[in-house]
JSON list of C-alpha atoms in Angstrom, two decimals:
[
{"chain": "B", "resi": 1, "resn": "MET", "atom": "CA", "xyz": [-20.05, 44.61, 29.31]},
{"chain": "B", "resi": 2, "resn": "ILE", "atom": "CA", "xyz": [-18.22, 47.63, 28.86]},
{"chain": "B", "resi": 3, "resn": "ARG", "atom": "CA", "xyz": [-15.24, 48.67, 29.73]},
{"chain": "B", "resi": 4, "resn": "TYR", "atom": "CA", "xyz": [-14.20, 52.15, 30.85]},
{"chain": "B", "resi": 5, "resn": "SER", "atom": "CA", "xyz": [-10.77, 53.49, 31.89]},
{"chain": "B", "resi": 6, "resn": "LEU", "atom": "CA", "xyz": [-11.13, 56.01, 34.71]},
{"chain": "B", "resi": 7, "resn": "HIS", "atom": "CA", "xyz": [-9.34, 58.26, 36.90]},
{"chain": "B", "resi": 8, "resn": "CYS", "atom": "CA", "xyz": [-9.97, 60.43, 40.15]},
{"chain": "B", "resi": 9, "resn": "GLU", "atom": "CA", "xyz": [-9.48, 63.66, 41.47]},
{"chain": "B", "resi": 10, "resn": "ASN", "atom": "CA", "xyz": [-6.03, 62.40, 42.38]},
{"chain": "B", "resi": 11, "resn": "ALA", "atom": "CA", "xyz": [-5.08, 61.08, 39.19]},
{"chain": "B", "resi": 12, "resn": "ASP", "atom": "CA", "xyz": [-4.91, 57.20, 39.98]},
{"chain": "B", "resi": 13, "resn": "GLU", "atom": "CA", "xyz": [-6.08, 55.47, 37.03]},
{"chain": "B", "resi": 14, "resn": "PHE", "atom": "CA", "xyz": [-8.39, 52.33, 37.32]},
{"chain": "B", "resi": 15, "resn": "GLU", "atom": "CA", "xyz": [-10.96, 50.33, 35.32]},
{"chain": "B", "resi": 16, "resn": "GLY", "atom": "CA", "xyz": [-14.43, 49.67, 35.62]},
{"chain": "B", "resi": 17, "resn": "TRP", "atom": "CA", "xyz": [-16.66, 47.05, 34.02]},
{"chain": "B", "resi": 18, "resn": "PHE", "atom": "CA", "xyz": [-20.44, 47.96, 33.27]},
{"chain": "B", "resi": 19, "resn": "SER", "atom": "CA", "xyz": [-23.46, 46.35, 31.84]},
{"chain": "B", "resi": 20, "resn": "GLU", "atom": "CA", "xyz": [-24.28, 49.15, 29.91]},
{"chain": "B", "resi": 21, "resn": "SER", "atom": "CA", "xyz": [-23.26, 53.08, 29.73]},
{"chain": "B", "resi": 22, "resn": "ALA", "atom": "CA", "xyz": [-26.54, 53.89, 32.27]},
{"chain": "B", "resi": 23, "resn": "ASP", "atom": "CA", "xyz": [-24.81, 51.57, 34.72]},
{"chain": "B", "resi": 24, "resn": "PHE", "atom": "CA", "xyz": [-22.17, 54.28, 34.84]},
{"chain": "B", "resi": 25, "resn": "ASP", "atom": "CA", "xyz": [-23.95, 57.08, 35.41]},
{"chain": "B", "resi": 26, "resn": "ARG", "atom": "CA", "xyz": [-25.88, 55.55, 37.98]},
{"chain": "B", "resi": 27, "resn": "GLN", "atom": "CA", "xyz": [-23.21, 54.12, 40.08]},
{"chain": "B", "resi": 28, "resn": "ILE", "atom": "CA", "xyz": [-22.07, 57.74, 39.94]},
{"chain": "B", "resi": 29, "resn": "GLU", "atom": "CA", "xyz": [-25.10, 59.54, 40.99]},
{"chain": "B", "resi": 30, "resn": "SER", "atom": "CA", "xyz": [-25.69, 57.02, 43.88]},
{"chain": "B", "resi": 31, "resn": "GLY", "atom": "CA", "xyz": [-22.20, 57.18, 44.89]},
{"chain": "B", "resi": 32, "resn": "PHE", "atom": "CA", "xyz": [-21.42, 53.66, 44.39]},
{"chain": "B", "resi": 33, "resn": "LEU", "atom": "CA", "xyz": [-17.98, 54.42, 42.59]},
{"chain": "B", "resi": 34, "resn": "THR", "atom": "CA", "xyz": [-15.03, 54.87, 44.73]},
{"chain": "B", "resi": 35, "resn": "CYS", "atom": "CA", "xyz": [-11.42, 54.90, 43.78]},
{"chain": "B", "resi": 36, "resn": "PRO", "atom": "CA", "xyz": [-9.67, 51.38, 44.61]},
{"chain": "B", "resi": 37, "resn": "VAL", "atom": "CA", "xyz": [-6.49, 53.34, 45.53]},
{"chain": "B", "resi": 38, "resn": "CYS", "atom": "CA", "xyz": [-7.42, 56.41, 47.65]},
{"chain": "B", "resi": 39, "resn": "GLY", "atom": "CA", "xyz": [-11.11, 55.43, 48.18]},
{"chain": "B", "resi": 40, "resn": "SER", "atom": "CA", "xyz": [-12.03, 58.95, 46.15]},
{"chain": "B", "resi": 41, "resn": "GLY", "atom": "CA", "xyz": [-15.63, 59.39, 45.29]},
{"chain": "B", "resi": 42, "resn": "SER", "atom": "CA", "xyz": [-14.87, 62.04, 42.61]},
{"chain": "B", "resi": 43, "resn": "ILE", "atom": "CA", "xyz": [-14.41, 59.58, 39.10]},
{"chain": "B", "resi": 44, "resn": "SER", "atom": "CA", "xyz": [-14.27, 60.53, 35.89]},
{"chain": "B", "resi": 45, "resn": "LYS", "atom": "CA", "xyz": [-13.93, 58.73, 32.52]},
{"chain": "B", "resi": 46, "resn": "LEU", "atom": "CA", "xyz": [-10.54, 59.04, 30.40]},
{"chain": "B", "resi": 47, "resn": "LEU", "atom": "CA", "xyz": [-10.68, 59.63, 26.70]},
{"chain": "B", "resi": 48, "resn": "MET", "atom": "CA", "xyz": [-10.56, 56.10, 25.13]},
{"chain": "B", "resi": 49, "resn": "ALA", "atom": "CA", "xyz": [-9.73, 54.73, 21.80]},
{"chain": "B", "resi": 50, "resn": "PRO", "atom": "CA", "xyz": [-12.61, 52.38, 20.64]},
{"chain": "B", "resi": 51, "resn": "SER", "atom": "CA", "xyz": [-12.30, 49.04, 20.48]},
{"chain": "B", "resi": 52, "resn": "VAL", "atom": "CA", "xyz": [-12.72, 47.68, 17.47]},
{"chain": "B", "resi": 53, "resn": "SER", "atom": "CA", "xyz": [-14.24, 44.33, 16.99]},
{"chain": "B", "resi": 54, "resn": "THR", "atom": "CA", "xyz": [-12.08, 41.84, 14.78]},
{"chain": "B", "resi": 55, "resn": "ALA", "atom": "CA", "xyz": [-12.97, 38.16, 13.65]},
{"chain": "B", "resi": 56, "resn": "ARG", "atom": "CA", "xyz": [-10.00, 37.02, 15.94]},
{"chain": "B", "resi": 57, "resn": "LYS", "atom": "CA", "xyz": [-11.43, 38.91, 19.08]},
{"chain": "B", "resi": 58, "resn": "ARG", "atom": "CA", "xyz": [-15.05, 37.23, 18.39]},
{"chain": "B", "resi": 59, "resn": "ASP", "atom": "CA", "xyz": [-13.53, 33.86, 18.02]},
{"chain": "B", "resi": 60, "resn": "GLU", "atom": "CA", "xyz": [-11.79, 34.72, 21.25]},
{"chain": "B", "resi": 61, "resn": "ILE", "atom": "CA", "xyz": [-15.06, 35.66, 23.13]},
{"chain": "B", "resi": 62, "resn": "LYS", "atom": "CA", "xyz": [-16.86, 32.87, 21.62]},
{"chain": "B", "resi": 63, "resn": "THR", "atom": "CA", "xyz": [-14.14, 30.51, 23.04]},
{"chain": "B", "resi": 64, "resn": "LEU", "atom": "CA", "xyz": [-14.22, 32.19, 26.52]},
{"chain": "B", "resi": 65, "resn": "ALA", "atom": "CA", "xyz": [-17.98, 31.88, 26.52]},
{"chain": "B", "resi": 66, "resn": "MET", "atom": "CA", "xyz": [-17.58, 28.47, 25.45]},
{"chain": "B", "resi": 67, "resn": "ASP", "atom": "CA", "xyz": [-14.96, 27.37, 28.13]},
{"chain": "B", "resi": 68, "resn": "ALA", "atom": "CA", "xyz": [-17.26, 29.16, 30.85]},
{"chain": "B", "resi": 69, "resn": "LEU", "atom": "CA", "xyz": [-20.20, 26.91, 29.57]},
{"chain": "B", "resi": 70, "resn": "LYS", "atom": "CA", "xyz": [-17.95, 23.72, 29.55]},
{"chain": "B", "resi": 71, "resn": "ARG", "atom": "CA", "xyz": [-17.20, 24.65, 33.16]},
{"chain": "B", "resi": 72, "resn": "GLU", "atom": "CA", "xyz": [-20.60, 25.19, 34.50]},
{"chain": "B", "resi": 73, "resn": "ALA", "atom": "CA", "xyz": [-21.74, 22.19, 32.67]},
{"chain": "B", "resi": 74, "resn": "PHE", "atom": "CA", "xyz": [-19.37, 20.10, 34.25]},
{"chain": "B", "resi": 75, "resn": "GLN", "atom": "CA", "xyz": [-19.55, 21.21, 37.71]},
{"chain": "B", "resi": 76, "resn": "LYS", "atom": "CA", "xyz": [-23.16, 20.52, 37.29]},
{"chain": "B", "resi": 77, "resn": "LEU", "atom": "CA", "xyz": [-22.52, 16.96, 36.07]},
{"chain": "B", "resi": 78, "resn": "LYS", "atom": "CA", "xyz": [-19.93, 16.69, 38.89]},
{"chain": "B", "resi": 79, "resn": "GLU", "atom": "CA", "xyz": [-23.01, 17.73, 41.50]},
{"chain": "B", "resi": 80, "resn": "ALA", "atom": "CA", "xyz": [-25.52, 15.18, 39.92]},
{"chain": "B", "resi": 81, "resn": "VAL", "atom": "CA", "xyz": [-23.00, 12.22, 40.08]},
{"chain": "B", "resi": 82, "resn": "SER", "atom": "CA", "xyz": [-21.89, 13.15, 43.35]},
{"chain": "B", "resi": 83, "resn": "ASN", "atom": "CA", "xyz": [-25.45, 13.34, 44.67]},
{"chain": "B", "resi": 84, "resn": "ILE", "atom": "CA", "xyz": [-26.30, 9.96, 43.06]},
{"chain": "B", "resi": 85, "resn": "LYS", "atom": "CA", "xyz": [-23.09, 8.37, 44.78]},
{"chain": "B", "resi": 86, "resn": "ALA", "atom": "CA", "xyz": [-24.36, 9.78, 48.07]},
{"chain": "B", "resi": 87, "resn": "ASN", "atom": "CA", "xyz": [-27.79, 8.73, 47.94]},
{"chain": "B", "resi": 88, "resn": "SER", "atom": "CA", "xyz": [-26.96, 4.94, 46.64]},
{"chain": "B", "resi": 89, "resn": "GLU", "atom": "CA", "xyz": [-25.46, 1.96, 47.91]},
{"chain": "B", "resi": 90, "resn": "ASP", "atom": "CA", "xyz": [-21.83, 0.78, 46.16]},
{"chain": "B", "resi": 91, "resn": "VAL", "atom": "CA", "xyz": [-22.37, -2.66, 45.46]},
{"chain": "B", "resi": 92, "resn": "GLY", "atom": "CA", "xyz": [-19.15, -2.91, 43.42]},
{"chain": "B", "resi": 93, "resn": "THR", "atom": "CA", "xyz": [-18.71, -5.66, 40.60]},
{"chain": "B", "resi": 94, "resn": "GLY", "atom": "CA", "xyz": [-21.73, -7.23, 42.07]},
{"chain": "B", "resi": 95, "resn": "PHE", "atom": "CA", "xyz": [-23.56, -4.78, 40.53]},
{"chain": "B", "resi": 96, "resn": "PRO", "atom": "CA", "xyz": [-25.35, -6.92, 37.47]},
{"chain": "B", "resi": 97, "resn": "GLU", "atom": "CA", "xyz": [-26.35, -9.90, 40.37]},
{"chain": "B", "resi": 98, "resn": "GLU", "atom": "CA", "xyz": [-27.78, -6.97, 43.02]},
{"chain": "B", "resi": 99, "resn": "ALA", "atom": "CA", "xyz": [-29.71, -5.26, 39.67]},
{"chain": "B", "resi": 100, "resn": "ARG", "atom": "CA", "xyz": [-31.54, -8.60, 39.04]},
{"chain": "B", "resi": 101, "resn": "LYS", "atom": "CA", "xyz": [-32.40, -9.52, 42.67]},
{"chain": "B", "resi": 102, "resn": "ILE", "atom": "CA", "xyz": [-33.96, -5.73, 42.79]},
{"chain": "B", "resi": 103, "resn": "HIS", "atom": "CA", "xyz": [-35.92, -6.40, 39.32]},
{"chain": "B", "resi": 104, "resn": "TYR", "atom": "CA", "xyz": [-37.00, -9.68, 39.94]},
{"chain": "B", "resi": 105, "resn": "GLY", "atom": "CA", "xyz": [-38.35, -8.69, 43.87]},
{"chain": "B", "resi": 106, "resn": "GLU", "atom": "CA", "xyz": [-35.91, -10.84, 45.15]},
{"chain": "B", "resi": 107, "resn": "THR", "atom": "CA", "xyz": [-34.19, -7.83, 47.58]},
{"chain": "B", "resi": 108, "resn": "ASP", "atom": "CA", "xyz": [-35.61, -4.50, 48.84]},
{"chain": "B", "resi": 109, "resn": "ALA", "atom": "CA", "xyz": [-36.08, -2.04, 45.91]},
{"chain": "B", "resi": 110, "resn": "ARG", "atom": "CA", "xyz": [-33.23, 0.77, 46.57]},
{"chain": "B", "resi": 111, "resn": "ALA", "atom": "CA", "xyz": [-30.52, 2.71, 44.56]},
{"chain": "B", "resi": 112, "resn": "ILE", "atom": "CA", "xyz": [-27.64, 1.17, 44.09]},
{"chain": "B", "resi": 113, "resn": "ILE", "atom": "CA", "xyz": [-23.92, 1.87, 41.87]},
{"chain": "B", "resi": 114, "resn": "GLY", "atom": "CA", "xyz": [-21.46, -0.49, 41.13]},
{"chain": "B", "resi": 115, "resn": "GLN", "atom": "CA", "xyz": [-19.35, -1.74, 38.29]},
{"chain": "B", "resi": 116, "resn": "THR", "atom": "CA", "xyz": [-20.05, -3.98, 35.01]},
{"chain": "B", "resi": 117, "resn": "THR", "atom": "CA", "xyz": [-18.72, -4.96, 31.81]},
{"chain": "B", "resi": 118, "resn": "LEU", "atom": "CA", "xyz": [-20.40, -3.44, 28.31]},
{"chain": "B", "resi": 119, "resn": "ASP", "atom": "CA", "xyz": [-21.75, -7.27, 27.84]},
{"chain": "B", "resi": 120, "resn": "GLU", "atom": "CA", "xyz": [-23.18, -7.68, 31.49]},
{"chain": "B", "resi": 121, "resn": "ALA", "atom": "CA", "xyz": [-24.78, -4.01, 30.76]},
{"chain": "B", "resi": 122, "resn": "GLN", "atom": "CA", "xyz": [-26.36, -4.69, 27.44]},
{"chain": "B", "resi": 123, "resn": "ALA", "atom": "CA", "xyz": [-27.71, -8.25, 29.35]},
{"chain": "B", "resi": 124, "resn": "LEU", "atom": "CA", "xyz": [-29.44, -6.35, 31.90]},
{"chain": "B", "resi": 125, "resn": "VAL", "atom": "CA", "xyz": [-30.81, -3.91, 29.48]},
{"chain": "B", "resi": 126, "resn": "ASP", "atom": "CA", "xyz": [-32.05, -7.19, 27.20]},
{"chain": "B", "resi": 127, "resn": "GLU", "atom": "CA", "xyz": [-33.51, -8.38, 30.49]},
{"chain": "B", "resi": 128, "resn": "GLY", "atom": "CA", "xyz": [-36.02, -5.19, 30.97]},
{"chain": "B", "resi": 129, "resn": "ILE", "atom": "CA", "xyz": [-33.75, -3.73, 33.91]},
{"chain": "B", "resi": 130, "resn": "GLU", "atom": "CA", "xyz": [-33.07, -0.15, 33.56]},
{"chain": "B", "resi": 131, "resn": "ILE", "atom": "CA", "xyz": [-29.19, 1.17, 33.88]},
{"chain": "B", "resi": 132, "resn": "ALA", "atom": "CA", "xyz": [-27.49, 3.90, 33.25]},
{"chain": "B", "resi": 133, "resn": "ALA", "atom": "CA", "xyz": [-23.60, 4.62, 33.08]},
{"chain": "B", "resi": 134, "resn": "LEU", "atom": "CA", "xyz": [-22.24, 7.34, 35.49]},
{"chain": "B", "resi": 135, "resn": "PRO", "atom": "CA", "xyz": [-18.90, 9.07, 34.12]},
{"chain": "B", "resi": 136, "resn": "VAL", "atom": "CA", "xyz": [-15.83, 8.68, 35.91]},
{"chain": "B", "resi": 137, "resn": "LEU", "atom": "CA", "xyz": [-15.01, 12.32, 36.60]},
{"chain": "B", "resi": 138, "resn": "PRO", "atom": "CA", "xyz": [-11.24, 13.51, 37.53]},
{"chain": "B", "resi": 139, "resn": "ASP", "atom": "CA", "xyz": [-11.43, 15.32, 40.85]},
{"chain": "B", "resi": 140, "resn": "ASP", "atom": "CA", "xyz": [-10.24, 18.71, 39.42]},
{"chain": "B", "resi": 141, "resn": "VAL", "atom": "CA", "xyz": [-10.38, 20.10, 35.60]},
{"chain": "B", "resi": 142, "resn": "ASN", "atom": "CA", "xyz": [-8.70, 23.26, 34.72]}
]
């Protein structure tokens, strides 16, 4: 992204962010850019000092990008867990027993969720019963 310091014919100053230099030119020519203060369509770039990339700046940018990726990944995980819960029957602490009944055909097959111990979960896996652990997620992660 390119950040330009801009101003209008009325000397109002503001910033504009563009994916490339040509985007600024296209938006000016198309009349898409207006001053956010007064609405003037007569916009031009201000003289700017170049932004020198330093190792610290690069690290900050990488951190921000990684934070955005983490937020996106967390949101997708949250949606997946929510979808699983919405489409499953919560059998609570009776999960191991109900999973066995389904596996051995003693009850109708259906999606279930619930709680179990690590030992009981290992016993289910040893019996060939496919299970997966769902993470317990906080309601809101900043």
